[in-house]
Tab-separated table of C-alpha atoms in Angstrom:
chain	number	residue	atom	x	y	z
Y	3	ALA	CA	39.310	25.815	141.569
Y	4	ASN	CA	41.838	23.812	143.531
Y	5	MET	CA	41.411	20.188	142.475
Y	6	ILE	CA	44.269	18.777	144.564
Y	7	GLY	CA	42.827	16.044	146.765
Y	8	PHE	CA	39.960	15.309	144.396
Y	9	THR	CA	39.484	11.655	143.467
Y	10	ILE	CA	39.751	10.679	139.812
Y	11	ALA	CA	37.382	7.930	138.707
Y	12	ASP	CA	37.595	6.444	135.223
Y	13	LYS	CA	34.573	5.074	133.377
Y	14	ALA	CA	36.302	1.756	132.635
Y	15	LEU	CA	38.881	1.400	135.425
Y	16	GLY	CA	37.038	2.885	138.390
Y	17	ILE	CA	38.886	4.885	141.058
Y	18	LEU	CA	42.388	5.789	139.941
Y	19	GLY	CA	43.466	7.812	142.970
Y	20	LYS	CA	43.601	11.294	144.441
Y	21	ILE	CA	45.092	14.255	142.628
Y	22	GLU	CA	48.449	15.097	144.213
Y	23	ASP	CA	49.489	17.933	141.951
Y	24	ILE	CA	48.287	19.938	138.960
Y	25	PHE	CA	50.360	21.084	136.010
Y	26	GLU	CA	48.972	23.610	133.598
Y	27	THR	CA	50.469	23.438	130.134
Y	28	PRO	CA	49.315	25.408	127.110
Y	29	GLY	CA	46.141	23.693	126.013
Y	30	GLN	CA	45.637	21.292	128.872
Y	31	VAL	CA	45.713	20.694	132.584
Y	32	LEU	CA	47.498	17.563	133.816
Y	33	ALA	CA	46.749	15.962	137.157
Y	34	THR	CA	49.401	13.790	138.793
Y	35	LEU	CA	48.369	10.894	140.975
Y	36	HIS	CA	49.579	7.476	142.045
Y	37	TYR	CA	47.858	4.486	140.445
Y	38	LYS	CA	49.109	0.951	141.120
Y	39	GLU	CA	52.132	2.516	142.860
Y	40	LYS	CA	53.131	4.437	139.716
Y	41	GLU	CA	52.937	8.164	139.219
Y	42	ILE	CA	50.641	8.876	136.298
Y	43	LEU	CA	49.539	12.041	134.518
Y	44	VAL	CA	45.883	12.377	133.648
Y	45	PRO	CA	44.851	15.089	131.194
Y	46	LEU	CA	41.926	17.088	132.564
Y	47	VAL	CA	40.490	18.375	129.322
Y	48	GLU	CA	36.984	18.673	127.967
Y	49	ALA	CA	37.486	15.514	125.901
Y	50	THR	CA	38.262	13.347	128.955
Y	51	ILE	CA	36.102	14.860	131.719
Y	52	VAL	CA	32.665	13.303	132.008
Y	53	LYS	CA	31.537	15.042	135.198
Y	54	VAL	CA	32.948	16.968	138.132
Y	55	ASP	CA	31.172	16.336	141.428
Y	56	GLY	CA	32.328	19.152	143.695
Y	57	ALA	CA	30.341	17.901	146.683
Y	58	ALA	CA	31.913	14.429	146.475
Y	59	ARG	CA	35.278	15.916	145.427
Y	60	THR	CA	35.377	13.474	142.518
Y	61	ILE	CA	36.195	13.983	138.860
Y	62	TYR	CA	34.758	11.372	136.523
Y	63	VAL	CA	36.813	10.812	133.384
Y	64	ASP	CA	36.710	8.634	130.291
Y	65	LEU	CA	40.374	8.185	129.440
Y	66	PRO	CA	41.514	7.185	125.968
Y	67	GLU	CA	42.176	3.460	125.820
Y	68	GLY	CA	45.841	2.678	126.366
Y	69	LEU	CA	46.675	5.991	128.050
Y	70	LEU	CA	47.668	4.361	131.333
Y	71	ASP	CA	49.556	1.509	129.637
Y	72	VAL	CA	52.365	3.984	129.020
Y	73	TYR	CA	52.927	4.171	132.789
Y	74	LEU	CA	52.210	0.632	133.927
């Protein structure tokens, strides 16, 4: 499934942005997007994905606390 263009919404932070690119590494898929004018990588793995809404083109995630602090 092509997830580029899907919106990523975090449980705590709300809408993070739209997926611009996807990197597949052994063991996980990373989505790149721009959040607060910074490029961030969001791991799309079973542990972080809460729900994928294909109709709304939105992926709901629950990111580990502090994950985005690395980028911001």
